[in-house]
Amino acid sequence: MTDVSTEMMDGEWRARALEILQMRDAAGKAHAASQLYAQRAQWPLDPQRAIAPAGPVQPGMPPGLQLLPHTDVARRSPATLAGRAVLVHAIVHIEFNAINLALDAVWRFAGMPPAYYEDWLKVAAEEARHFQLLAAQLQAMGHDYGDFPAHQGLWSMCEKTSGDILARMALVPRTLEARGLDATPLIQRKLRQVDTADAHAVNAVLDIILREEVGHVAIGNHWYRWLCQQRDLEPVALYPQLVAQYEAPRPKAPLNIAARRAAGFTEEELRYLEWGAG
């Protein structure tokens, strides 16, 4: 596969993040995101540059991947190999979307400190590794990414918050992605009950993902609070207002309190989230 350094149309982090976001080849996108982070020291960063694409920006999706409303995406029991393949495919799709979300956070929002862009490039690279690990496991189960329908629930919130970085930080990493901290242990419990080699292999990958996702949510928490401080806003009081304004989903019980604490949620925030969990 071609190295990112020989592909660069624009040797600047944020412009390159936009190019990678629009790539349709899933494996190529994951590789390019990883390489961009690995080679970031070789290329300039222009935090002040306002990037103006010619038209609406949509993430490149693999040819042939069928996208349906989330209510139309079937779920199957992990008790069968076919059901576990559908489950893994759904998580692969989440990780692919997570690459897109991190890349969008890099290119879209100008005027942030350099550390912000480095944080989200790192997240994109780690999400790319998660995608690669799970895609390989899916192939070992006899399937490829794109074999089953998927939905774009994560990206829809990305579009809603495209005009305000504060809302993006509040409602994508620390709301939607934080739900993965709660859901992953439940998935792992079901896979342990299955007790097959493929289920154990998937669980080992999920251990890596859960550990690193704590760091990703922590990055979202950090920049949300930083932005609130810049705008002289109170982060705990503001959050429910943003949830209502953007119609963000509520967390689902049970919450992974230990992981959320590790990701930087305060006790006051956790009480609010537990109260709202349905």
PDB file of C-alpha atoms in Angstrom:
ATOM      1  CA  MET A   1       0.000   0.000   0.000  1.00  0.00           C
ATOM      2  CA  THR A   2       1.285   3.463  -0.879  1.00  0.00           C
ATOM      3  CA  ASP A   3       2.721   5.501   1.954  1.00  0.00           C
ATOM      4  CA  VAL A   4       0.763   8.622   2.856  1.00  0.00           C
ATOM      5  CA  SER A   5       3.853  10.796   2.320  1.00  0.00           C
ATOM      6  CA  THR A   6       3.804   9.983  -1.417  1.00  0.00           C
ATOM      7  CA  GLU A   7       0.057  10.536  -1.706  1.00  0.00           C
ATOM      8  CA  MET A   8      -0.141  13.992  -0.135  1.00  0.00           C
ATOM      9  CA  MET A   9      -2.147  16.411  -2.284  1.00  0.00           C
ATOM     10  CA  ASP A  10      -1.740  19.084   0.378  1.00  0.00           C
ATOM     11  CA  GLY A  11       1.095  18.737   2.854  1.00  0.00           C
ATOM     12  CA  GLU A  12      -0.878  20.071   5.831  1.00  0.00           C
ATOM     13  CA  TRP A  13      -2.501  18.013   8.566  1.00  0.00           C
ATOM     14  CA  ARG A  14      -6.010  19.346   8.396  1.00  0.00           C
ATOM     15  CA  ALA A  15      -6.333  19.355   4.621  1.00  0.00           C
ATOM     16  CA  ARG A  16      -4.999  15.819   4.502  1.00  0.00           C
ATOM     17  CA  ALA A  17      -7.487  14.757   7.204  1.00  0.00           C
ATOM     18  CA  LEU A  18     -10.297  15.960   4.925  1.00  0.00           C
ATOM     19  CA  GLU A  19      -8.880  13.987   2.003  1.00  0.00           C
ATOM     20  CA  ILE A  20      -8.681  10.818   4.079  1.00  0.00           C
ATOM     21  CA  LEU A  21     -12.198  11.368   5.423  1.00  0.00           C
ATOM     22  CA  GLN A  22     -13.524  11.253   1.862  1.00  0.00           C
ATOM     23  CA  MET A  23     -11.681   8.066   0.883  1.00  0.00           C
ATOM     24  CA  ARG A  24     -14.083   5.214   0.096  1.00  0.00           C
ATOM     25  CA  ASP A  25     -11.692   2.296   0.484  1.00  0.00           C
ATOM     26  CA  ALA A  26     -12.044   1.278   4.121  1.00  0.00           C
ATOM     27  CA  ALA A  27      -8.692  -0.473   4.485  1.00  0.00           C
ATOM     28  CA  GLY A  28      -6.961   2.372   2.656  1.00  0.00           C
ATOM     29  CA  LYS A  29      -8.589   4.956   4.916  1.00  0.00           C
ATOM     30  CA  ALA A  30      -7.494   3.133   8.057  1.00  0.00           C
ATOM     31  CA  HIS A  31      -3.928   2.856   6.753  1.00  0.00           C
ATOM     32  CA  ALA A  32      -3.829   6.514   5.706  1.00  0.00           C
ATOM     33  CA  ALA A  33      -5.163   7.732   9.066  1.00  0.00           C
ATOM     34  CA  SER A  34      -2.521   5.712  10.902  1.00  0.00           C
ATOM     35  CA  GLN A  35       0.244   6.985   8.649  1.00  0.00           C
ATOM     36  CA  LEU A  36      -0.840  10.609   8.937  1.00  0.00           C
ATOM     37  CA  TYR A  37      -0.451  10.442  12.709  1.00  0.00           C
ATOM     38  CA  ALA A  38       2.843   8.543  12.476  1.00  0.00           C
ATOM     39  CA  GLN A  39       4.279  11.103  10.035  1.00  0.00           C
ATOM     40  CA  ARG A  40       2.732  14.237  11.536  1.00  0.00           C
ATOM     41  CA  ALA A  41       6.124  15.722  12.394  1.00  0.00           C
ATOM     42  CA  GLN A  42       7.020  15.810   8.694  1.00  0.00           C
ATOM     43  CA  TRP A  43       4.120  18.080   7.729  1.00  0.00           C
ATOM     44  CA  PRO A  44       2.976  21.546   8.796  1.00  0.00           C
ATOM     45  CA  LEU A  45      -0.131  22.336  10.792  1.00  0.00           C
ATOM     46  CA  ASP A  46      -2.127  25.493  10.100  1.00  0.00           C
ATOM     47  CA  PRO A  47      -4.673  25.815  12.936  1.00  0.00           C
ATOM     48  CA  GLN A  48      -5.987  29.152  11.658  1.00  0.00           C
ATOM     49  CA  ARG A  49      -6.718  28.022   8.126  1.00  0.00           C
ATOM     50  CA  ALA A  50     -10.426  27.979   7.271  1.00  0.00           C
ATOM     51  CA  ILE A  51     -10.880  25.027   4.924  1.00  0.00           C
ATOM     52  CA  ALA A  52     -13.780  25.571   2.533  1.00  0.00           C
ATOM     53  CA  PRO A  53     -14.748  22.428   0.557  1.00  0.00           C
ATOM     54  CA  ALA A  54     -16.586  22.917  -2.736  1.00  0.00           C
ATOM     55  CA  GLY A  55     -19.740  21.213  -1.437  1.00  0.00           C
ATOM     56  CA  PRO A  56     -21.202  19.332   1.519  1.00  0.00           C
ATOM     57  CA  VAL A  57     -18.719  16.963   3.114  1.00  0.00           C
ATOM     58  CA  GLN A  58     -19.721  13.333   3.477  1.00  0.00           C
ATOM     59  CA  PRO A  59     -17.390  10.585   4.658  1.00  0.00           C
ATOM     60  CA  GLY A  60     -16.346   8.159   1.978  1.00  0.00           C
ATOM     61  CA  MET A  61     -18.126   4.854   2.502  1.00  0.00           C
ATOM     62  CA  PRO A  62     -17.131   1.461   1.043  1.00  0.00           C
ATOM     63  CA  PRO A  63     -18.815   0.718  -2.303  1.00  0.00           C
ATOM     64  CA  GLY A  64     -21.608  -1.787  -1.794  1.00  0.00           C
ATOM     65  CA  LEU A  65     -22.147  -1.085   1.908  1.00  0.00           C
ATOM     66  CA  GLN A  66     -25.912  -0.862   2.428  1.00  0.00           C
ATOM     67  CA  LEU A  67     -26.873   1.936   4.826  1.00  0.00           C
ATOM     68  CA  LEU A  68     -30.298   1.679   6.472  1.00  0.00           C
ATOM     69  CA  PRO A  69     -32.146   3.536   9.243  1.00  0.00           C
ATOM     70  CA  HIS A  70     -30.936   2.164  12.580  1.00  0.00           C
ATOM     71  CA  THR A  71     -34.397   0.706  13.257  1.00  0.00           C
ATOM     72  CA  ASP A  72     -34.097  -1.448  10.118  1.00  0.00           C
ATOM     73  CA  VAL A  73     -30.732  -3.008  10.930  1.00  0.00           C
ATOM     74  CA  ALA A  74     -31.419  -6.532  12.131  1.00  0.00           C
ATOM     75  CA  ARG A  75     -29.834  -7.995  15.250  1.00  0.00           C
ATOM     76  CA  ARG A  76     -29.062 -11.645  15.704  1.00  0.00           C
ATOM     77  CA  SER A  77     -28.189 -13.796  18.657  1.00  0.00           C
ATOM     78  CA  PRO A  78     -24.444 -14.235  19.289  1.00  0.00           C
ATOM     79  CA  ALA A  79     -25.189 -17.886  20.047  1.00  0.00           C
ATOM     80  CA  THR A  80     -24.541 -18.707  16.361  1.00  0.00           C
ATOM     81  CA  LEU A  81     -21.500 -17.976  14.202  1.00  0.00           C
ATOM     82  CA  ALA A  82     -23.678 -16.001  11.794  1.00  0.00           C
ATOM     83  CA  GLY A  83     -25.055 -13.932  14.661  1.00  0.00           C
ATOM     84  CA  ARG A  84     -21.567 -13.222  15.990  1.00  0.00           C
ATOM     85  CA  ALA A  85     -20.455 -12.160  12.513  1.00  0.00           C
ATOM     86  CA  VAL A  86     -23.338  -9.661  12.358  1.00  0.00           C
ATOM     87  CA  LEU A  87     -22.343  -8.358  15.798  1.00  0.00           C
ATOM     88  CA  VAL A  88     -18.683  -7.965  14.829  1.00  0.00           C
ATOM     89  CA  HIS A  89     -19.681  -6.290  11.566  1.00  0.00           C
ATOM     90  CA  ALA A  90     -21.710  -3.734  13.531  1.00  0.00           C
ATOM     91  CA  ILE A  91     -18.704  -2.937  15.729  1.00  0.00           C
ATOM     92  CA  VAL A  92     -16.414  -2.750  12.690  1.00  0.00           C
ATOM     93  CA  HIS A  93     -18.787  -0.165  11.247  1.00  0.00           C
ATOM     94  CA  ILE A  94     -18.744   1.807  14.507  1.00  0.00           C
ATOM     95  CA  GLU A  95     -14.941   1.871  14.455  1.00  0.00           C
ATOM     96  CA  PHE A  96     -14.926   2.932  10.787  1.00  0.00           C
ATOM     97  CA  ASN A  97     -17.270   5.783  11.646  1.00  0.00           C
ATOM     98  CA  ALA A  98     -15.074   6.676  14.603  1.00  0.00           C
ATOM     99  CA  ILE A  99     -12.152   7.205  12.199  1.00  0.00           C
ATOM    100  CA  ASN A 100     -14.380   9.576  10.235  1.00  0.00           C
ATOM    101  CA  LEU A 101     -15.511  11.440  13.357  1.00  0.00           C
ATOM    102  CA  ALA A 102     -11.932  12.034  14.506  1.00  0.00           C
ATOM    103  CA  LEU A 103     -10.793  13.182  11.057  1.00  0.00           C
ATOM    104  CA  ASP A 104     -13.755  15.543  10.839  1.00  0.00           C
ATOM    105  CA  ALA A 105     -12.815  17.049  14.207  1.00  0.00           C
ATOM    106  CA  VAL A 106      -9.326  17.740  12.803  1.00  0.00           C
ATOM    107  CA  TRP A 107     -10.187  19.453   9.528  1.00  0.00           C
ATOM    108  CA  ARG A 108     -13.458  21.216  10.306  1.00  0.00           C
ATOM    109  CA  PHE A 109     -12.656  23.445  13.258  1.00  0.00           C
ATOM    110  CA  ALA A 110     -10.029  26.159  12.885  1.00  0.00           C
ATOM    111  CA  GLY A 111      -8.414  28.234  15.605  1.00  0.00           C
ATOM    112  CA  MET A 112      -7.804  25.563  18.236  1.00  0.00           C
ATOM    113  CA  PRO A 113      -4.474  24.952  20.008  1.00  0.00           C
ATOM    114  CA  PRO A 114      -2.083  22.578  18.191  1.00  0.00           C
ATOM    115  CA  ALA A 115      -2.602  19.999  20.962  1.00  0.00           C
ATOM    116  CA  TYR A 116      -6.262  19.694  19.943  1.00  0.00           C
ATOM    117  CA  TYR A 117      -5.353  18.595  16.413  1.00  0.00           C
ATOM    118  CA  GLU A 118      -2.682  16.212  17.655  1.00  0.00           C
ATOM    119  CA  ASP A 119      -5.169  14.657  20.087  1.00  0.00           C
ATOM    120  CA  TRP A 120      -7.717  13.968  17.357  1.00  0.00           C
ATOM    121  CA  LEU A 121      -5.119  12.696  14.895  1.00  0.00           C
ATOM    122  CA  LYS A 122      -4.076  10.230  17.595  1.00  0.00           C
ATOM    123  CA  VAL A 123      -7.702   9.201  18.097  1.00  0.00           C
ATOM    124  CA  ALA A 124      -8.105   8.668  14.338  1.00  0.00           C
ATOM    125  CA  ALA A 125      -5.014   6.436  14.283  1.00  0.00           C
ATOM    126  CA  GLU A 126      -6.192   4.376  17.259  1.00  0.00           C
ATOM    127  CA  GLU A 127      -9.682   4.010  15.790  1.00  0.00           C
ATOM    128  CA  ALA A 128      -8.017   2.857  12.576  1.00  0.00           C
ATOM    129  CA  ARG A 129      -6.174   0.153  14.500  1.00  0.00           C
ATOM    130  CA  HIS A 130      -9.419  -0.930  16.162  1.00  0.00           C
ATOM    131  CA  PHE A 131     -11.021  -1.167  12.734  1.00  0.00           C
ATOM    132  CA  GLN A 132      -8.130  -3.206  11.358  1.00  0.00           C
ATOM    133  CA  LEU A 133      -8.162  -5.651  14.278  1.00  0.00           C
ATOM    134  CA  LEU A 134     -11.906  -6.239  14.075  1.00  0.00           C
ATOM    135  CA  ALA A 135     -11.983  -6.380  10.273  1.00  0.00           C
ATOM    136  CA  ALA A 136      -9.329  -9.090  10.398  1.00  0.00           C
ATOM    137  CA  GLN A 137     -11.387 -11.023  12.954  1.00  0.00           C
ATOM    138  CA  LEU A 138     -14.486 -10.640  10.793  1.00  0.00           C
ATOM    139  CA  GLN A 139     -12.553 -12.101   7.850  1.00  0.00           C
ATOM    140  CA  ALA A 140     -11.482 -15.020  10.041  1.00  0.00           C
ATOM    141  CA  MET A 141     -15.212 -15.624  10.598  1.00  0.00           C
ATOM    142  CA  GLY A 142     -15.804 -15.799   6.841  1.00  0.00           C
ATOM    143  CA  HIS A 143     -17.072 -12.272   6.138  1.00  0.00           C
ATOM    144  CA  ASP A 144     -15.887  -8.827   5.055  1.00  0.00           C
ATOM    145  CA  TYR A 145     -16.897  -5.321   6.012  1.00  0.00           C
ATOM    146  CA  GLY A 146     -19.860  -4.535   3.787  1.00  0.00           C
ATOM    147  CA  ASP A 147     -21.406  -8.002   3.875  1.00  0.00           C
ATOM    148  CA  PHE A 148     -24.227  -6.799   6.158  1.00  0.00           C
ATOM    149  CA  PRO A 149     -26.300  -3.583   6.313  1.00  0.00           C
ATOM    150  CA  ALA A 150     -25.268  -0.811   8.703  1.00  0.00           C
ATOM    151  CA  HIS A 151     -26.593   2.559   9.889  1.00  0.00           C
ATOM    152  CA  GLN A 152     -25.176   6.074  10.194  1.00  0.00           C
ATOM    153  CA  GLY A 153     -26.407   7.133  13.623  1.00  0.00           C
ATOM    154  CA  LEU A 154     -22.999   8.372  14.735  1.00  0.00           C
ATOM    155  CA  TRP A 155     -22.464  10.490  11.627  1.00  0.00           C
ATOM    156  CA  SER A 156     -25.878  12.159  11.878  1.00  0.00           C
ATOM    157  CA  MET A 157     -24.852  13.803  15.172  1.00  0.00           C
ATOM    158  CA  CYS A 158     -21.589  14.820  13.537  1.00  0.00           C
ATOM    159  CA  GLU A 159     -23.620  16.681  10.901  1.00  0.00           C
ATOM    160  CA  LYS A 160     -25.892  18.299  13.507  1.00  0.00           C
ATOM    161  CA  THR A 161     -22.909  19.694  15.392  1.00  0.00           C
ATOM    162  CA  SER A 162     -20.854  20.740  12.368  1.00  0.00           C
ATOM    163  CA  GLY A 163     -21.377  24.439  13.127  1.00  0.00           C
ATOM    164  CA  ASP A 164     -20.230  24.459  16.752  1.00  0.00           C
ATOM    165  CA  ILE A 165     -17.131  22.751  18.094  1.00  0.00           C
ATOM    166  CA  LEU A 166     -18.432  23.024  21.659  1.00  0.00           C
ATOM    167  CA  ALA A 167     -21.560  21.043  20.773  1.00  0.00           C
ATOM    168  CA  ARG A 168     -19.392  18.548  18.870  1.00  0.00           C
ATOM    169  CA  MET A 169     -17.167  17.871  21.859  1.00  0.00           C
ATOM    170  CA  ALA A 170     -20.175  17.614  24.168  1.00  0.00           C
ATOM    171  CA  LEU A 171     -22.297  15.307  22.066  1.00  0.00           C
ATOM    172  CA  VAL A 172     -20.004  13.089  20.011  1.00  0.00           C
ATOM    173  CA  PRO A 173     -17.022  11.907  22.107  1.00  0.00           C
ATOM    174  CA  ARG A 174     -18.494  12.454  25.579  1.00  0.00           C
ATOM    175  CA  THR A 175     -22.037  11.328  24.682  1.00  0.00           C
ATOM    176  CA  LEU A 176     -22.217   8.940  21.716  1.00  0.00           C
ATOM    177  CA  GLU A 177     -18.744   7.449  22.015  1.00  0.00           C
ATOM    178  CA  ALA A 178     -19.043   7.298  25.792  1.00  0.00           C
ATOM    179  CA  ARG A 179     -21.982   4.930  25.297  1.00  0.00           C
ATOM    180  CA  GLY A 180     -19.424   2.417  24.067  1.00  0.00           C
ATOM    181  CA  LEU A 181     -17.868   2.409  27.526  1.00  0.00           C
ATOM    182  CA  ASP A 182     -21.203   1.167  28.855  1.00  0.00           C
ATOM    183  CA  ALA A 183     -22.062  -1.237  26.031  1.00  0.00           C
ATOM    184  CA  THR A 184     -18.732  -3.029  25.591  1.00  0.00           C
ATOM    185  CA  PRO A 185     -18.726  -4.941  28.908  1.00  0.00           C
ATOM    186  CA  LEU A 186     -22.274  -6.159  28.188  1.00  0.00           C
ATOM    187  CA  ILE A 187     -21.212  -7.436  24.757  1.00  0.00           C
ATOM    188  CA  GLN A 188     -18.176  -9.116  26.282  1.00  0.00           C
ATOM    189  CA  ARG A 189     -20.346 -10.868  28.861  1.00  0.00           C
ATOM    190  CA  LYS A 190     -22.538 -12.343  26.122  1.00  0.00           C
ATOM    191  CA  LEU A 191     -19.483 -13.481  24.166  1.00  0.00           C
ATOM    192  CA  ARG A 192     -17.981 -15.152  27.235  1.00  0.00           C
ATOM    193  CA  GLN A 193     -21.198 -17.120  27.613  1.00  0.00           C
ATOM    194  CA  VAL A 194     -20.817 -18.401  24.045  1.00  0.00           C
ATOM    195  CA  ASP A 195     -17.315 -19.721  24.892  1.00  0.00           C
ATOM    196  CA  THR A 196     -16.015 -20.294  21.346  1.00  0.00           C
ATOM    197  CA  ALA A 197     -12.567 -19.501  19.935  1.00  0.00           C
ATOM    198  CA  ASP A 198     -13.886 -16.692  17.752  1.00  0.00           C
ATOM    199  CA  ALA A 199     -15.829 -15.187  20.664  1.00  0.00           C
ATOM    200  CA  HIS A 200     -12.688 -15.187  22.817  1.00  0.00           C
ATOM    201  CA  ALA A 201     -10.714 -13.571  19.981  1.00  0.00           C
ATOM    202  CA  VAL A 202     -13.288 -10.800  19.609  1.00  0.00           C
ATOM    203  CA  ASN A 203     -13.286 -10.219  23.366  1.00  0.00           C
ATOM    204  CA  ALA A 204      -9.503  -9.797  23.351  1.00  0.00           C
ATOM    205  CA  VAL A 205      -9.858  -7.038  20.735  1.00  0.00           C
ATOM    206  CA  LEU A 206     -12.679  -5.444  22.727  1.00  0.00           C
ATOM    207  CA  ASP A 207     -10.361  -5.301  25.765  1.00  0.00           C
ATOM    208  CA  ILE A 208      -7.975  -3.136  23.722  1.00  0.00           C
ATOM    209  CA  ILE A 209     -10.785  -0.986  22.381  1.00  0.00           C
ATOM    210  CA  LEU A 210     -12.370  -0.375  25.796  1.00  0.00           C
ATOM    211  CA  ARG A 211      -9.050   0.641  27.312  1.00  0.00           C
ATOM    212  CA  GLU A 212      -8.249   3.105  24.525  1.00  0.00           C
ATOM    213  CA  GLU A 213     -11.801   4.443  24.245  1.00  0.00           C
ATOM    214  CA  VAL A 214     -11.511   5.677  27.827  1.00  0.00           C
ATOM    215  CA  GLY A 215      -8.705   7.904  26.568  1.00  0.00           C
ATOM    216  CA  HIS A 216     -10.772   9.091  23.606  1.00  0.00           C
ATOM    217  CA  VAL A 217     -13.687  10.094  25.805  1.00  0.00           C
ATOM    218  CA  ALA A 218     -11.216  11.807  28.148  1.00  0.00           C
ATOM    219  CA  ILE A 219      -9.980  13.881  25.210  1.00  0.00           C
ATOM    220  CA  GLY A 220     -13.560  14.909  24.472  1.00  0.00           C
ATOM    221  CA  ASN A 221     -14.085  15.838  28.113  1.00  0.00           C
ATOM    222  CA  HIS A 222     -10.881  17.885  28.182  1.00  0.00           C
ATOM    223  CA  TRP A 223     -11.689  19.946  25.115  1.00  0.00           C
ATOM    224  CA  TYR A 224     -15.333  20.388  26.100  1.00  0.00           C
ATOM    225  CA  ARG A 225     -14.261  21.904  29.411  1.00  0.00           C
ATOM    226  CA  TRP A 226     -11.525  23.956  27.736  1.00  0.00           C
ATOM    227  CA  LEU A 227     -14.071  25.447  25.328  1.00  0.00           C
ATOM    228  CA  CYS A 228     -16.518  26.130  28.147  1.00  0.00           C
ATOM    229  CA  GLN A 229     -13.779  28.008  29.998  1.00  0.00           C
ATOM    230  CA  GLN A 230     -12.961  30.024  26.878  1.00  0.00           C
ATOM    231  CA  ARG A 231     -16.612  31.024  26.513  1.00  0.00           C
ATOM    232  CA  ASP A 232     -17.173  31.561  30.238  1.00  0.00           C
ATOM    233  CA  LEU A 233     -19.796  28.791  30.396  1.00  0.00           C
ATOM    234  CA  GLU A 234     -20.455  26.292  33.184  1.00  0.00           C
ATOM    235  CA  PRO A 235     -19.930  22.817  31.661  1.00  0.00           C
ATOM    236  CA  VAL A 236     -22.217  20.791  33.919  1.00  0.00           C
ATOM    237  CA  ALA A 237     -25.170  23.167  33.584  1.00  0.00           C
ATOM    238  CA  LEU A 238     -24.622  23.620  29.839  1.00  0.00           C
ATOM    239  CA  TYR A 239     -24.608  19.931  28.959  1.00  0.00           C
ATOM    240  CA  PRO A 240     -28.369  19.208  29.449  1.00  0.00           C
ATOM    241  CA  GLN A 241     -29.140  22.283  27.359  1.00  0.00           C
ATOM    242  CA  LEU A 242     -27.042  20.943  24.495  1.00  0.00           C
ATOM    243  CA  VAL A 243     -28.619  17.494  24.836  1.00  0.00           C
ATOM    244  CA  ALA A 244     -32.075  19.059  24.477  1.00  0.00           C
ATOM    245  CA  GLN A 245     -31.088  21.457  21.687  1.00  0.00           C
ATOM    246  CA  TYR A 246     -29.515  18.755  19.507  1.00  0.00           C
ATOM    247  CA  GLU A 247     -31.827  15.923  20.575  1.00  0.00           C
ATOM    248  CA  ALA A 248     -28.943  13.766  21.706  1.00  0.00           C
ATOM    249  CA  PRO A 249     -29.757  10.261  22.944  1.00  0.00           C
ATOM    250  CA  ARG A 250     -29.802   9.449  26.634  1.00  0.00           C
ATOM    251  CA  PRO A 251     -27.315   6.943  28.044  1.00  0.00           C
ATOM    252  CA  LYS A 252     -28.596   3.431  28.609  1.00  0.00           C
ATOM    253  CA  ALA A 253     -28.287   1.690  31.949  1.00  0.00           C
ATOM    254  CA  PRO A 254     -26.181   0.181  33.322  1.00  0.00           C
ATOM    255  CA  LEU A 255     -23.456   2.806  33.083  1.00  0.00           C
ATOM    256  CA  ASN A 256     -19.812   1.795  33.305  1.00  0.00           C
ATOM    257  CA  ILE A 257     -19.127   4.156  36.184  1.00  0.00           C
ATOM    258  CA  ALA A 258     -15.484   3.122  36.638  1.00  0.00           C
ATOM    259  CA  ALA A 259     -14.661   3.726  32.979  1.00  0.00           C
ATOM    260  CA  ARG A 260     -16.531   7.027  32.924  1.00  0.00           C
ATOM    261  CA  ARG A 261     -14.672   8.202  36.021  1.00  0.00           C
ATOM    262  CA  ALA A 262     -11.399   7.235  34.371  1.00  0.00           C
ATOM    263  CA  ALA A 263     -12.476   9.257  31.313  1.00  0.00           C
ATOM    264  CA  GLY A 264     -12.904  12.358  33.468  1.00  0.00           C
ATOM    265  CA  PHE A 265     -16.605  12.567  34.245  1.00  0.00           C
ATOM    266  CA  THR A 266     -17.211  14.265  37.587  1.00  0.00           C
ATOM    267  CA  GLU A 267     -19.435  12.840  40.296  1.00  0.00           C
ATOM    268  CA  GLU A 268     -22.012  15.544  39.571  1.00  0.00           C
ATOM    269  CA  GLU A 269     -22.034  14.590  35.892  1.00  0.00           C
ATOM    270  CA  LEU A 270     -22.338  10.909  36.739  1.00  0.00           C
ATOM    271  CA  ARG A 271     -25.334  11.556  38.972  1.00  0.00           C
ATOM    272  CA  TYR A 272     -27.041  13.421  36.138  1.00  0.00           C
ATOM    273  CA  LEU A 273     -26.235  10.652  33.638  1.00  0.00           C
ATOM    274  CA  GLU A 274     -27.456   7.906  35.974  1.00  0.00           C
ATOM    275  CA  TRP A 275     -30.678   9.842  36.553  1.00  0.00           C
ATOM    276  CA  GLY A 276     -31.220  10.152  32.785  1.00  0.00           C
ATOM    277  CA  ALA A 277     -30.250   6.587  31.859  1.00  0.00           C
ATOM    278  CA  GLY A 278     -33.189   4.678  30.454  1.00  0.00           C
TER     279      GLY A 278
END
